[in-house]
Coordinates of C-alpha atoms and ligand atoms in Angstrom, one line a residue:
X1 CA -14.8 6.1 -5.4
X2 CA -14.0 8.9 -7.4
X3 CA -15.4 8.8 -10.9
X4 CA -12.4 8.9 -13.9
X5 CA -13.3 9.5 -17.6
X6 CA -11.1 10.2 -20.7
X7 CA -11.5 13.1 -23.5
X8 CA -10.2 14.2 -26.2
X9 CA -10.4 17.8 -26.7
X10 CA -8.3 20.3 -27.8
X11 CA -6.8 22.2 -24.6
X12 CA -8.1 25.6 -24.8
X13 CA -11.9 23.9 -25.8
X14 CA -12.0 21.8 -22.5
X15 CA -14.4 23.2 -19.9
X16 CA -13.4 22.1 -16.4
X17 CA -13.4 24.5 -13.3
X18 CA -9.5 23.4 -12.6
X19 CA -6.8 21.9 -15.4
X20 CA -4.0 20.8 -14.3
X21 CA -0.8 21.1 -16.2
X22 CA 2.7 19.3 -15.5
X23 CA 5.6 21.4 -15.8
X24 CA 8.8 20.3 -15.6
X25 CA 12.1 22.9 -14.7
X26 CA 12.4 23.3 -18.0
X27 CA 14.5 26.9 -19.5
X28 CA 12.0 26.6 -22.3
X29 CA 8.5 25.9 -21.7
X30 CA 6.2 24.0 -24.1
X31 CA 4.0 24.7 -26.6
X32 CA 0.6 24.2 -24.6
X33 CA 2.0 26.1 -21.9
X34 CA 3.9 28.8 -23.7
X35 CA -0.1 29.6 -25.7
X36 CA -1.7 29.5 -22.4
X37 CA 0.4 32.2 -20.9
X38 CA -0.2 34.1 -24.0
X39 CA -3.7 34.0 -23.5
X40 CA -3.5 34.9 -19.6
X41 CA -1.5 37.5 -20.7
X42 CA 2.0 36.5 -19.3
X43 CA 1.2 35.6 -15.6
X44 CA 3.9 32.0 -16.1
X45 CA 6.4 34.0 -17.5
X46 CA 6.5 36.6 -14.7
X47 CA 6.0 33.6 -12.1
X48 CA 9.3 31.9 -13.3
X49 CA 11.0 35.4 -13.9
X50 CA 10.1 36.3 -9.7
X51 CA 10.8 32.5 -8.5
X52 CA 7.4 31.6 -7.6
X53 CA 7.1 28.8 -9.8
X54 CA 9.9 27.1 -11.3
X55 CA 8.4 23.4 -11.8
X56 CA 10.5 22.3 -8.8
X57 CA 8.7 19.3 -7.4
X58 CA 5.2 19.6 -6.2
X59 CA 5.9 23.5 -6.5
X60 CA 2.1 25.0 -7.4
X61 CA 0.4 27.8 -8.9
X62 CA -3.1 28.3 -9.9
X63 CA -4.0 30.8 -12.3
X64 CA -7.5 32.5 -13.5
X65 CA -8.5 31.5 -16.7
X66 CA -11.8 32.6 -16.9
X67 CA -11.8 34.1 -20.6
X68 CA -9.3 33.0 -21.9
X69 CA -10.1 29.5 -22.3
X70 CA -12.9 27.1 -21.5
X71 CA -11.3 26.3 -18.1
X72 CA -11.9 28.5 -15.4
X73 CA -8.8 27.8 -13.7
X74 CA -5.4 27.0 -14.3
X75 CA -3.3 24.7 -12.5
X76 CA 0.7 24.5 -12.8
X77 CA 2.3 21.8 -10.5
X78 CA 6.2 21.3 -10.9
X79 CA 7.8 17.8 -11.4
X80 CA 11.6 19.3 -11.3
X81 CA 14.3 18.5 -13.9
X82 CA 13.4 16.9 -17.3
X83 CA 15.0 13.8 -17.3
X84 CA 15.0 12.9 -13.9
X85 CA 11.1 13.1 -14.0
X86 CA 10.2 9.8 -12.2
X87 CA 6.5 8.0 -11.8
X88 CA 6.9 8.3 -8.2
X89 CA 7.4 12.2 -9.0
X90 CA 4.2 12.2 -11.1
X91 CA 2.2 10.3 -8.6
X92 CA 3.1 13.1 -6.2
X93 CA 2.9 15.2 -8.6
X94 CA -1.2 14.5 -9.1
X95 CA -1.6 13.9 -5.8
X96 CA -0.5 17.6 -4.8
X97 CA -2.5 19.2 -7.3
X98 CA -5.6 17.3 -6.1
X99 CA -5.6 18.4 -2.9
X100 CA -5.0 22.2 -3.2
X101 CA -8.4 21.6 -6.3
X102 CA -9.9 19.7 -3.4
X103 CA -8.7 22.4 -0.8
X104 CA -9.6 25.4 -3.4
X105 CA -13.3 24.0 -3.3
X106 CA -13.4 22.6 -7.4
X107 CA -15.8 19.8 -7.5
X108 CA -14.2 18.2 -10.6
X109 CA -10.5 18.3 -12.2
X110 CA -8.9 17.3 -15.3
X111 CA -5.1 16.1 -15.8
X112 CA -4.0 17.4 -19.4
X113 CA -1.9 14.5 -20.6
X114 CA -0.5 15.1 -24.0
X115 CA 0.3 12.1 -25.8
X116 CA 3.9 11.3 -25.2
X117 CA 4.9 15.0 -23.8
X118 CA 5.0 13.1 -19.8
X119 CA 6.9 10.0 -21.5
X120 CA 10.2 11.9 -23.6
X121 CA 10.6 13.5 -20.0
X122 CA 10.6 10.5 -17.8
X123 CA 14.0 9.0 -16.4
X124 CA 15.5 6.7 -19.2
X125 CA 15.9 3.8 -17.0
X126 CA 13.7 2.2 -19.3
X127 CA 14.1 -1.2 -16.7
X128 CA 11.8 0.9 -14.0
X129 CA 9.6 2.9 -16.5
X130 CA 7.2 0.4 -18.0
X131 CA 3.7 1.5 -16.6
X132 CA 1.6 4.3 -18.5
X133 CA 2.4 7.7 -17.2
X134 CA -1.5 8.2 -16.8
X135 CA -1.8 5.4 -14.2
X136 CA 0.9 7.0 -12.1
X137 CA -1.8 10.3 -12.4
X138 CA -4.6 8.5 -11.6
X139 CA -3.1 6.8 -8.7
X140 CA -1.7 10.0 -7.0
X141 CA -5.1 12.4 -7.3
X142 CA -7.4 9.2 -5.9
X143 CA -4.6 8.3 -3.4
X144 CA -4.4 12.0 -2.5
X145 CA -8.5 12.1 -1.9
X146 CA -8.8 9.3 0.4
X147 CA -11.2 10.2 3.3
X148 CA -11.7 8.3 6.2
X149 CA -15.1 10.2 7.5
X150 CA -17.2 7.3 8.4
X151 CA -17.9 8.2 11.8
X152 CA -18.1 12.3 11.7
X153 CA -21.5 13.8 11.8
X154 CA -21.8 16.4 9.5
X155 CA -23.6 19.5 10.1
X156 CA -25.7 21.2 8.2
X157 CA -24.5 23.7 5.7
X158 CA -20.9 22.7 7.1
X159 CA -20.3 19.5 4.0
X160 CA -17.0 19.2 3.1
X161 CA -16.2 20.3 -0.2
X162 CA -14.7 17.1 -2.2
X163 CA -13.5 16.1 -6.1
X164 CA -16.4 14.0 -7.8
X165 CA -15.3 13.5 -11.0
X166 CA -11.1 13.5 -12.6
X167 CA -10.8 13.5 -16.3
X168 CA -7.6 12.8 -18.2
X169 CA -7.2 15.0 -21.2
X170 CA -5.8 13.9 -24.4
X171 CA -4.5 15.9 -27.3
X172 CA -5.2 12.8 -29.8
X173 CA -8.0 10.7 -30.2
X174 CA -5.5 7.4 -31.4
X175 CA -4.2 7.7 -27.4
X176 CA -7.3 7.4 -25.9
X177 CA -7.9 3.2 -25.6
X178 CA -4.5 3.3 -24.3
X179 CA -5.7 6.5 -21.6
X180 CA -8.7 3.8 -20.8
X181 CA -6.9 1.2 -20.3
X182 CA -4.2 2.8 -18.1
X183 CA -6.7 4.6 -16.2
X184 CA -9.1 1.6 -15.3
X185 CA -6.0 -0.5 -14.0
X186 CA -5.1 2.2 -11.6
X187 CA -8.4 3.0 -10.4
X188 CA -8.8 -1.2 -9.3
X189 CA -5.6 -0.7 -7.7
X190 CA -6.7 2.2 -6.1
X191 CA -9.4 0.6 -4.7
X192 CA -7.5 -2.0 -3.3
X193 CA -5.7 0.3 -1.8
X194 CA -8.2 2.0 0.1
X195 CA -9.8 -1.4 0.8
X196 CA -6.9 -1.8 3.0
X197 CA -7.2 2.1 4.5
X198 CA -10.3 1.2 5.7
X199 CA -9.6 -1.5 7.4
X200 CA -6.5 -0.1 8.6
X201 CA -8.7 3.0 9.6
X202 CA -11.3 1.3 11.6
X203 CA -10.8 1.1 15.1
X204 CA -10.5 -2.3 17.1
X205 CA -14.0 -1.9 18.0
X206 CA -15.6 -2.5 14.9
X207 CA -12.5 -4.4 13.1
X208 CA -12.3 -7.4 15.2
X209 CA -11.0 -10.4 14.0
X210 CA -14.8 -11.6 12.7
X211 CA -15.3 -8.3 10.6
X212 CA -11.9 -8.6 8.7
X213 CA -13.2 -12.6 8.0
X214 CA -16.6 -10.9 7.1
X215 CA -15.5 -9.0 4.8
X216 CA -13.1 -11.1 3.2
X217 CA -16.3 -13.6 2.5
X218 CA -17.4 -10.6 0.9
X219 CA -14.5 -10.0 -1.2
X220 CA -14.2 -13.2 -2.3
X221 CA -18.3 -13.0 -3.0
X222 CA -17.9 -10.4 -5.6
X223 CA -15.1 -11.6 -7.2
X224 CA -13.0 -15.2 -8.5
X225 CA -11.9 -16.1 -5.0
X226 CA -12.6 -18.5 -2.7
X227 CA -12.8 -17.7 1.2
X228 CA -12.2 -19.7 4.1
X229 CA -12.4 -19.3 7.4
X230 CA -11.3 -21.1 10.1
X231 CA -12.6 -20.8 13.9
X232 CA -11.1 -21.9 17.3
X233 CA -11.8 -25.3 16.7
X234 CA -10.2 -26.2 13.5
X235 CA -6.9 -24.1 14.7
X236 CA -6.8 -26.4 17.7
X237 CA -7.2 -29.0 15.5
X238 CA -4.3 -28.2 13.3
X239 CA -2.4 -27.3 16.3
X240 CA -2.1 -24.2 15.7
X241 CA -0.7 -23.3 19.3
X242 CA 0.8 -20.4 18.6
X243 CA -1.6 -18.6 17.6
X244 CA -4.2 -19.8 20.1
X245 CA -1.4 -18.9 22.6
X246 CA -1.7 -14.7 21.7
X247 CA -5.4 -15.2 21.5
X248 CA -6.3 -16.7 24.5
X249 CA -6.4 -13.2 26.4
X250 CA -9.4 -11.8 24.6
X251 CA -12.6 -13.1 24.4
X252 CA -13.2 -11.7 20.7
X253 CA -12.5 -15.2 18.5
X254 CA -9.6 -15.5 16.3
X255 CA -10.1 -16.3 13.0
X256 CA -8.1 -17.6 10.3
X257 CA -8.7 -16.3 6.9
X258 CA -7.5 -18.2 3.6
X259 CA -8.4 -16.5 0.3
X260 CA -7.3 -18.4 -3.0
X261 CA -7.3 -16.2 -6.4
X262 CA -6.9 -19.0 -9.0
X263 CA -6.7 -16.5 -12.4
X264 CA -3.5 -18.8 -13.6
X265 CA -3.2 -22.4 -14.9
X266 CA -3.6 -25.1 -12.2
X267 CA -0.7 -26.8 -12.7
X268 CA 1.4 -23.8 -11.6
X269 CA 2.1 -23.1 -8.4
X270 CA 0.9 -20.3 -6.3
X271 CA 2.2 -17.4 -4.5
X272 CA 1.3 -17.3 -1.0
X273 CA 0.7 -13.8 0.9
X274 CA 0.6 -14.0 4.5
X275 CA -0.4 -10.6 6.5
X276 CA -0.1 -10.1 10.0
X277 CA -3.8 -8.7 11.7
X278 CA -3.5 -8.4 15.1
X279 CA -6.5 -6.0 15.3
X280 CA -5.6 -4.6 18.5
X281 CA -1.8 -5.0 20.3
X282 CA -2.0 -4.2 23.3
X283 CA 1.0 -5.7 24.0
X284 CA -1.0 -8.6 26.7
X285 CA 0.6 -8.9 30.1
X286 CA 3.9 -7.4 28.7
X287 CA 1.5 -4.0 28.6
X288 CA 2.8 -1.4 26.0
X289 CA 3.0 2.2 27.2
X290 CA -0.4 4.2 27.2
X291 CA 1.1 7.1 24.3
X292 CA -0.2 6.7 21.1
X293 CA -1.6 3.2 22.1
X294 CA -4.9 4.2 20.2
X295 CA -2.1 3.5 16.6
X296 CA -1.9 -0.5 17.8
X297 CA -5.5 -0.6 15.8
X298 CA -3.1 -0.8 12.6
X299 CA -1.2 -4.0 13.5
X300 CA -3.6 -5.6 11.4
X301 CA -2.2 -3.6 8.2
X302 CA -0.4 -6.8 7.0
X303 CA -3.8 -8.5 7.0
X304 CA -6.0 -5.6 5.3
X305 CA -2.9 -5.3 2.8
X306 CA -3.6 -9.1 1.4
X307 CA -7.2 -8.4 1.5
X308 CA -6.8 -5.6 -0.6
X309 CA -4.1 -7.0 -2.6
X310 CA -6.6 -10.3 -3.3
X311 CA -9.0 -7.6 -4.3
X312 CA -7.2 -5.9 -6.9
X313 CA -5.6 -9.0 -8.4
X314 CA -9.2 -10.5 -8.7
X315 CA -10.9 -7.4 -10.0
X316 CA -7.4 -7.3 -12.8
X317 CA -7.8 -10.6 -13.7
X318 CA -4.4 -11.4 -13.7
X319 CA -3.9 -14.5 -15.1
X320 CA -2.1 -15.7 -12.1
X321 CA -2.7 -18.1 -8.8
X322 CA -2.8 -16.3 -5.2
X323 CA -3.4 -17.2 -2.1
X324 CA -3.6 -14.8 0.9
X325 CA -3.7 -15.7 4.5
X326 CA -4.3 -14.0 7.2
X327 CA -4.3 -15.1 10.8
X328 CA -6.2 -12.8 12.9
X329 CA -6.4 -12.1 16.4
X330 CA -6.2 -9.1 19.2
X331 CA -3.5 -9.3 21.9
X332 CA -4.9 -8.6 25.0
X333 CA -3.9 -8.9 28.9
X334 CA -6.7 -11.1 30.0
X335 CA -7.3 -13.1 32.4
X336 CA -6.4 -15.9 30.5
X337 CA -3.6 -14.7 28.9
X338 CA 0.1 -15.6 27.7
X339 CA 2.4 -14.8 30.4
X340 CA 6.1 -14.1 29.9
X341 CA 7.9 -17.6 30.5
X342 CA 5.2 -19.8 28.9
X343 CA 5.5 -22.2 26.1
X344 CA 3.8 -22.6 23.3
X345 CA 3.9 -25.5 20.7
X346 CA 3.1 -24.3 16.9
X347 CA 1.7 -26.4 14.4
X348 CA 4.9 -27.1 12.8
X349 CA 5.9 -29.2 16.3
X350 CA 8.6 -26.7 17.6
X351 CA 8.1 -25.2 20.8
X352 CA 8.5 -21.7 21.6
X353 CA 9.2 -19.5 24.8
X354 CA 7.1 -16.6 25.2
X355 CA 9.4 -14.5 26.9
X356 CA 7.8 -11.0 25.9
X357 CA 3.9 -11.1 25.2
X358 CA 4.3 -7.5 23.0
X359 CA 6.7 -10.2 20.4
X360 CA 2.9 -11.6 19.6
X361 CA 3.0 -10.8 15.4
X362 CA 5.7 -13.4 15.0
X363 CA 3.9 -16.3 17.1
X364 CA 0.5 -15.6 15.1
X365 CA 2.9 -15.7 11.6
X366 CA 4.8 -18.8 13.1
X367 CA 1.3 -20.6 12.4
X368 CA 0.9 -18.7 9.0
X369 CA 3.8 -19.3 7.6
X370 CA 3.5 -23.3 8.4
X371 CA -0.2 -23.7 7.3
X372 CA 1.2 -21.7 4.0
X373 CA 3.3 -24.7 3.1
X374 CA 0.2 -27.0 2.8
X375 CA 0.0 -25.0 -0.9
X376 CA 3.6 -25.9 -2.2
X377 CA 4.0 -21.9 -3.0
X378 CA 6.4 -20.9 -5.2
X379 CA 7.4 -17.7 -3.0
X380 CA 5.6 -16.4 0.2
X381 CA 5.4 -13.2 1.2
X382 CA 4.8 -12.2 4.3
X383 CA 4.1 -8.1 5.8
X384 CA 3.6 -7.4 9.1
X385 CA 3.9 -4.4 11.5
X386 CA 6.8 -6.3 13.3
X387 CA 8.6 -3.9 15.2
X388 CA 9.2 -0.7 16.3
X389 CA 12.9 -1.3 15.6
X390 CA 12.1 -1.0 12.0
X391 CA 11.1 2.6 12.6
X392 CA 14.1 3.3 14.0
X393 CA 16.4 2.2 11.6
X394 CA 14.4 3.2 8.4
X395 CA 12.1 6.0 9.6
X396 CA 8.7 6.1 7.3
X397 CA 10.4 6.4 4.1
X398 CA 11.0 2.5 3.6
X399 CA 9.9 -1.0 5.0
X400 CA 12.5 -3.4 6.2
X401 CA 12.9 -6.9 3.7
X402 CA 14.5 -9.9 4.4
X403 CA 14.1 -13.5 3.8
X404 CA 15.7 -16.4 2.0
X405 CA 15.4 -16.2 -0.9
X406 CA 17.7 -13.0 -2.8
X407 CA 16.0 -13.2 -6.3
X408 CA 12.7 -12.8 -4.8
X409 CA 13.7 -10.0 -2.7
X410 CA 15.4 -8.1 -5.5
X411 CA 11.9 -8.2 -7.9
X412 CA 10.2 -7.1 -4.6
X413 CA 12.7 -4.5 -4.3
X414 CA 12.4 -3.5 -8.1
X415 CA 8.5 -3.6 -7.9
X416 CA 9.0 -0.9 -4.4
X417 CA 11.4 1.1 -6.2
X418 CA 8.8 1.6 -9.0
X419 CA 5.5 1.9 -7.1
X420 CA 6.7 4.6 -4.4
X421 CA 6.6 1.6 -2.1
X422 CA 10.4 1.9 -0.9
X423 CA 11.9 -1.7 0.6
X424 CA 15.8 -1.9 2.3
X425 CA 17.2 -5.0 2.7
X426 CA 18.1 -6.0 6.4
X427 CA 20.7 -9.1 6.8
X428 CA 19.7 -12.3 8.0
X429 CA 22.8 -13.9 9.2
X430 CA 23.1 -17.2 11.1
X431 CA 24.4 -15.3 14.0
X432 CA 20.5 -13.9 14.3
X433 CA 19.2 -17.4 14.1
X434 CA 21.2 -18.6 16.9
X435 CA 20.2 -16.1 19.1
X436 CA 16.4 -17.2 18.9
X437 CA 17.3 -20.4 20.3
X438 CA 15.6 -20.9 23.9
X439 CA 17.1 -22.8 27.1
X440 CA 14.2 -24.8 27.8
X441 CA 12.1 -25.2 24.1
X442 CA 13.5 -24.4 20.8
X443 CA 12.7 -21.2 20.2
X444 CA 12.1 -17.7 22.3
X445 CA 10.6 -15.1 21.0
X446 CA 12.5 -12.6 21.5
X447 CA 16.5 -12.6 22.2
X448 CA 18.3 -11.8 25.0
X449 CA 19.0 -8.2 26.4
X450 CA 22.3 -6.8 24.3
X451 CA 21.4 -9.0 21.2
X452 CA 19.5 -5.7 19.6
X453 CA 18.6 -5.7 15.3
X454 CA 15.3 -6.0 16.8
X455 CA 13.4 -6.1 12.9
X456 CA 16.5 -8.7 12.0
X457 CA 15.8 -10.7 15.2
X458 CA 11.7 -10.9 14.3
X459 CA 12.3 -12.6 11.0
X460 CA 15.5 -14.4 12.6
X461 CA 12.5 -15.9 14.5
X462 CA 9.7 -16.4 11.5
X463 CA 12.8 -18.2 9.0
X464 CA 12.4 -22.0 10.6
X465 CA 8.3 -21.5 10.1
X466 CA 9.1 -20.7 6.6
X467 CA 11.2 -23.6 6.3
X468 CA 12.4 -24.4 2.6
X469 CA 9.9 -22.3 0.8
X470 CA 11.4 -19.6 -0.8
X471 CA 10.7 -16.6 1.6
X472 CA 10.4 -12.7 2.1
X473 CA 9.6 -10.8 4.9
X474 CA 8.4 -6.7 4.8
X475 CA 8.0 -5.3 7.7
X476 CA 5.9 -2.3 7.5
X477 CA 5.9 -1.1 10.9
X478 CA 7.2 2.0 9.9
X479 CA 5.4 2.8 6.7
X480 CA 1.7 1.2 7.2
X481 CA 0.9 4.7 9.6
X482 CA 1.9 8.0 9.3
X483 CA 1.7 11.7 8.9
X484 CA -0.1 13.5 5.4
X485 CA 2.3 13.1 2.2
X486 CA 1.3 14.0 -1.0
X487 CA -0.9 11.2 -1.9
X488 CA -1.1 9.4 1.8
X489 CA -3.6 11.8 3.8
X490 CA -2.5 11.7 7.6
X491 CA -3.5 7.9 9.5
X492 CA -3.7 4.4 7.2
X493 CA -1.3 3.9 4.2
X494 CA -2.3 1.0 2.4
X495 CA 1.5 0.5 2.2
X496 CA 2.4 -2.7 0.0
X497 CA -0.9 -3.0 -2.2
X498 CA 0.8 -1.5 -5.0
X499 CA 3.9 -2.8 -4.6
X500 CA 2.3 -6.4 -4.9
X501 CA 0.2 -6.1 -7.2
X502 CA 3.2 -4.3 -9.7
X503 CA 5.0 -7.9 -8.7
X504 CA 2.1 -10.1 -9.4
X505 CA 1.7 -8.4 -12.6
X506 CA 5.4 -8.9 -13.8
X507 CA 5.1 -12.4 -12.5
X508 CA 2.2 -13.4 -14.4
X509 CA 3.7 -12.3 -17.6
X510 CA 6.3 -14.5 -17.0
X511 CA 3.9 -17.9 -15.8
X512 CA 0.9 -18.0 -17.5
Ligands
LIG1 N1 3.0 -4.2 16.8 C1 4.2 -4.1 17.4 C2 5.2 -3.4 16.5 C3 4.9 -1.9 16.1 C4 5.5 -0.9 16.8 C5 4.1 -1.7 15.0 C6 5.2 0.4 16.4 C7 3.8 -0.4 14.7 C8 4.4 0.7 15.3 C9 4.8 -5.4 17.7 O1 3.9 -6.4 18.0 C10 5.6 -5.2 18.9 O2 5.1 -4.8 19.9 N2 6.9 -5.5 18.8 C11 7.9 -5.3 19.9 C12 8.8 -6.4 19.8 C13 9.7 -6.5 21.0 C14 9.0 -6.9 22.2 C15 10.8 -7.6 20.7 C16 8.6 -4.0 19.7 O3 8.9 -3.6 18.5 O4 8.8 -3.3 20.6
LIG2 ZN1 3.3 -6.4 20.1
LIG3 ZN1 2.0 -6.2 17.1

């Protein structure tokens, strides 16, 4: 991890080889920035005066300092219209001028954060605003500096250059516990993040079903959790068909991972997370199409996302009870496997027909969802890479949610809205549910041809396994894997870390 210190230090005394300034598209520009285009002799003013910079969002320039000030450079990065200056703008704000330091070779930046300058800017909806504007900083540059470069050799002479060190600078020394604070909350976030980026990154080879219970053990090891895992045998047990029904075409062993955080009171209920990890989907005998097959070592996402969302609640110490499950499995086309037409009974008793073998996700949660009951949860939440029809409808900007239960969606909703972490409500009518009924066992997987709301029809199917507790379901097909944004380098998101963690947080306030 990157290392993050605060200072206090007045702006033009600071030595750093790149220090970043946020500038908003201001008429009139502030005081810091008005004395440091003084003493570069005028290159801002002539920047906004030719258009080049005009603090539109994520807009850049970098200026040289070199003696003028301590700094050696200077680094503008716009975050548009005062007033409509949002986190989420900020976070991409940091996370753009981290990579072009990064890209420009500096080994260490700073973030000059005058006390309340980022604040008097920053939308008024004072409902969304509550986090420090530093986390939102921190966040964004770490985010942005993510590498997944495990498995590169590098030659000699030919190492990467890469940020070691972020500091946030502070014009007043009564700011900086508050700095601290801010900035050691985002960086455990941030590493739960990137737990999950990890494990989203590493192929199925080495992320089989064991390794994501492996490290989970170790998770729980180093913090206030408790880890269990449970092998073939106690699934069959349980009767846990449903799951042994997508597993039994790959001879790697499912497992069943159940993490319990208890940081609350033990009288009060806990919130059950329940991710999706099928570690490989090959779709089994219903064989997905070779393109871009190599991405179906994501469908775990929904998995690493708990794991790193147990991490970071542990490592906050929120005084709140969690419990993350994770059923875990690859989908293969063995000789052994599903077939389309089988039937499968699931440890709740209902019986389901497997009529497409690529529908797998929902039979593994089916299983989940039941065995989450055994907790008496006050809300589950479940994330999975469901379907592709999420991407269709939603593109990458947004994961589908839907569920019973309309309070818990809107604070989940709130908490996206917030974090960066967009969710959009899909309906969930009873028109979906009858369609998942099956001619010959109570359930089928997936509906009949014509039927279509493919990401409505997946939790259409998951709703009886979540019975009467009170329910959401994200699917983050669409935003767990994607292209380079300005804090998501191109591969493994870690979508739905933050978001959960922003919603634990507000609902630990609230139970103690
Ligand atoms: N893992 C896939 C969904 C997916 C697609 C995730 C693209 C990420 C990117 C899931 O198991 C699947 O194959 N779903 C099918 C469901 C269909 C058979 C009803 C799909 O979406 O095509
Ligand atoms: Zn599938
Ligand atoms: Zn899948």
């Amino acid at each position: 991890m990157i290392k993050t210190t605060v200072k206090n230090e007045k702006l033009f005394q600071h030595k750093t080889p790149c220090l970043v300034l946020f500038c908003s598209e201001s008429k009139k520009p502030g005081a810091d920035l008005k004395n440091i285009d003084e003493a570069l002799q005028g290159p801002v003013t002539s920047a906004f005066k030719e258009k080049r910079f005009e603090g539109k969002p994520n807009q850049t320039i970098l200026l040289n300092a070199r003696g003028a000030m301590k700094a050696d450079n200077v680094l503008l990065v716009g975050i548009g219209k005062p007033k409509e200056v949002t986190e989420e703008g900020l976070r991409q704000a940091a996370g753009t001028a981290a990579n072009l330091a990064e890209s420009s070779q500096f080994k260490k930046i700073t973030f000059y954060l005058p006390s309340g300058e980022i604040e008097k800017i920053l939308t008024k909806d004072k409902k969304l605003s509550s986090s420090e504007p530093a986390c939102a900083v921190v966040e964004g540059s770490c985010l942005a500096l993510y590498h997944f470069d495990q498995y590169k050799s590098v030659e000699k002479g030919e190492e990467s250059s890469r940020i070691e060190e972020i500091t946030l600078l502070s014009n007043s020394k009564s700011a900086l516990a508050k700095l601290k604070q801010a900035s050691e909350r985002a960086t455990k976030v941030t590493e739960g993040v990137c737990l999950a980026r990890d494990l989203q990154s590493q192929p199925s080879n080495t992320a089989t079903p064991t390794y994501l219970a492996d490290t989970a053990k170790k998770i729980a090891a180093k913090h206030k959790i408790t880890c269990k895992i449970l092998g073939k045998t106690e699934m069959q047990k349980l009767g846990m068909g449903s799951l042994l029904g997508v597993a039994k075409g790959s001879h790697e062993p499912p497992k069943f991972i159940i993490l319990e955080y208890k940081g609350g009171k033990k009288n009060v209920a806990p919130i059950a997370i329940v991710g999706k990890a099928v570690t490989f989907d090959t779709g089994g005998i219903s064989l997905k199409p070779p393109a871009n097959m190599d991405e179906m070592k994501m469908d775990m996402s929904g998995g690493a996302v708990t794991i790193g969302t147990l991490q970071a609640v542990a490592s906050l110490k929120l005084p709140i009870n969690v419990v993350g499950l994770v059923p875990a499995t690859e989908n293969m086309p063995g000789g052994s496997a599903i077939k389309p037409g089988d039937i499968l009974k699931s440890m709740s008793g209902k019986t389901i027909e497997v009529l497409n073998t690529d529908a797998e996700g929902r039979l593994i949660l089916a299983d989940a969802l039941s065995y989450a009951a055994r907790f008496k949860p006050r809300a589950v939440i479940d994330l999975a890479t469901l379907t592709g029809a999420v991407i269709m409808a939603l593109g990458h900007f947004a994961a589908g949610v839907l569920g019973t239960d309309e309070k818990l969606i809107e604070k989940l909703k709130a908490s996206g809205t917030l974090t960066g972490e967009r969710l959009w409500q899909l309906p969930l009518w009873d028109e979906h549910d009858k369609a998942t009924k099956s001619d010959i066992a109570d359930l089928k997987n997936i509906a009949s041809p014509g039927v279509g709301a493919g990401t409505t029809m997946g939790a259409a199917f998951l709703k009886p396994f979540a019975g009467d507790q009170p329910w959401a379901h994200l699917d983050i097909a669409g935003t767990s894997w994607g292209e380079k944004k300005p804090y998501t380098p191109k591969g493994a998101s870690g979508f739905g870390v933050r978001l959960l963690v922003h919603f634990l947080e507000k609902e630990a306030k609230k139970v103690k």
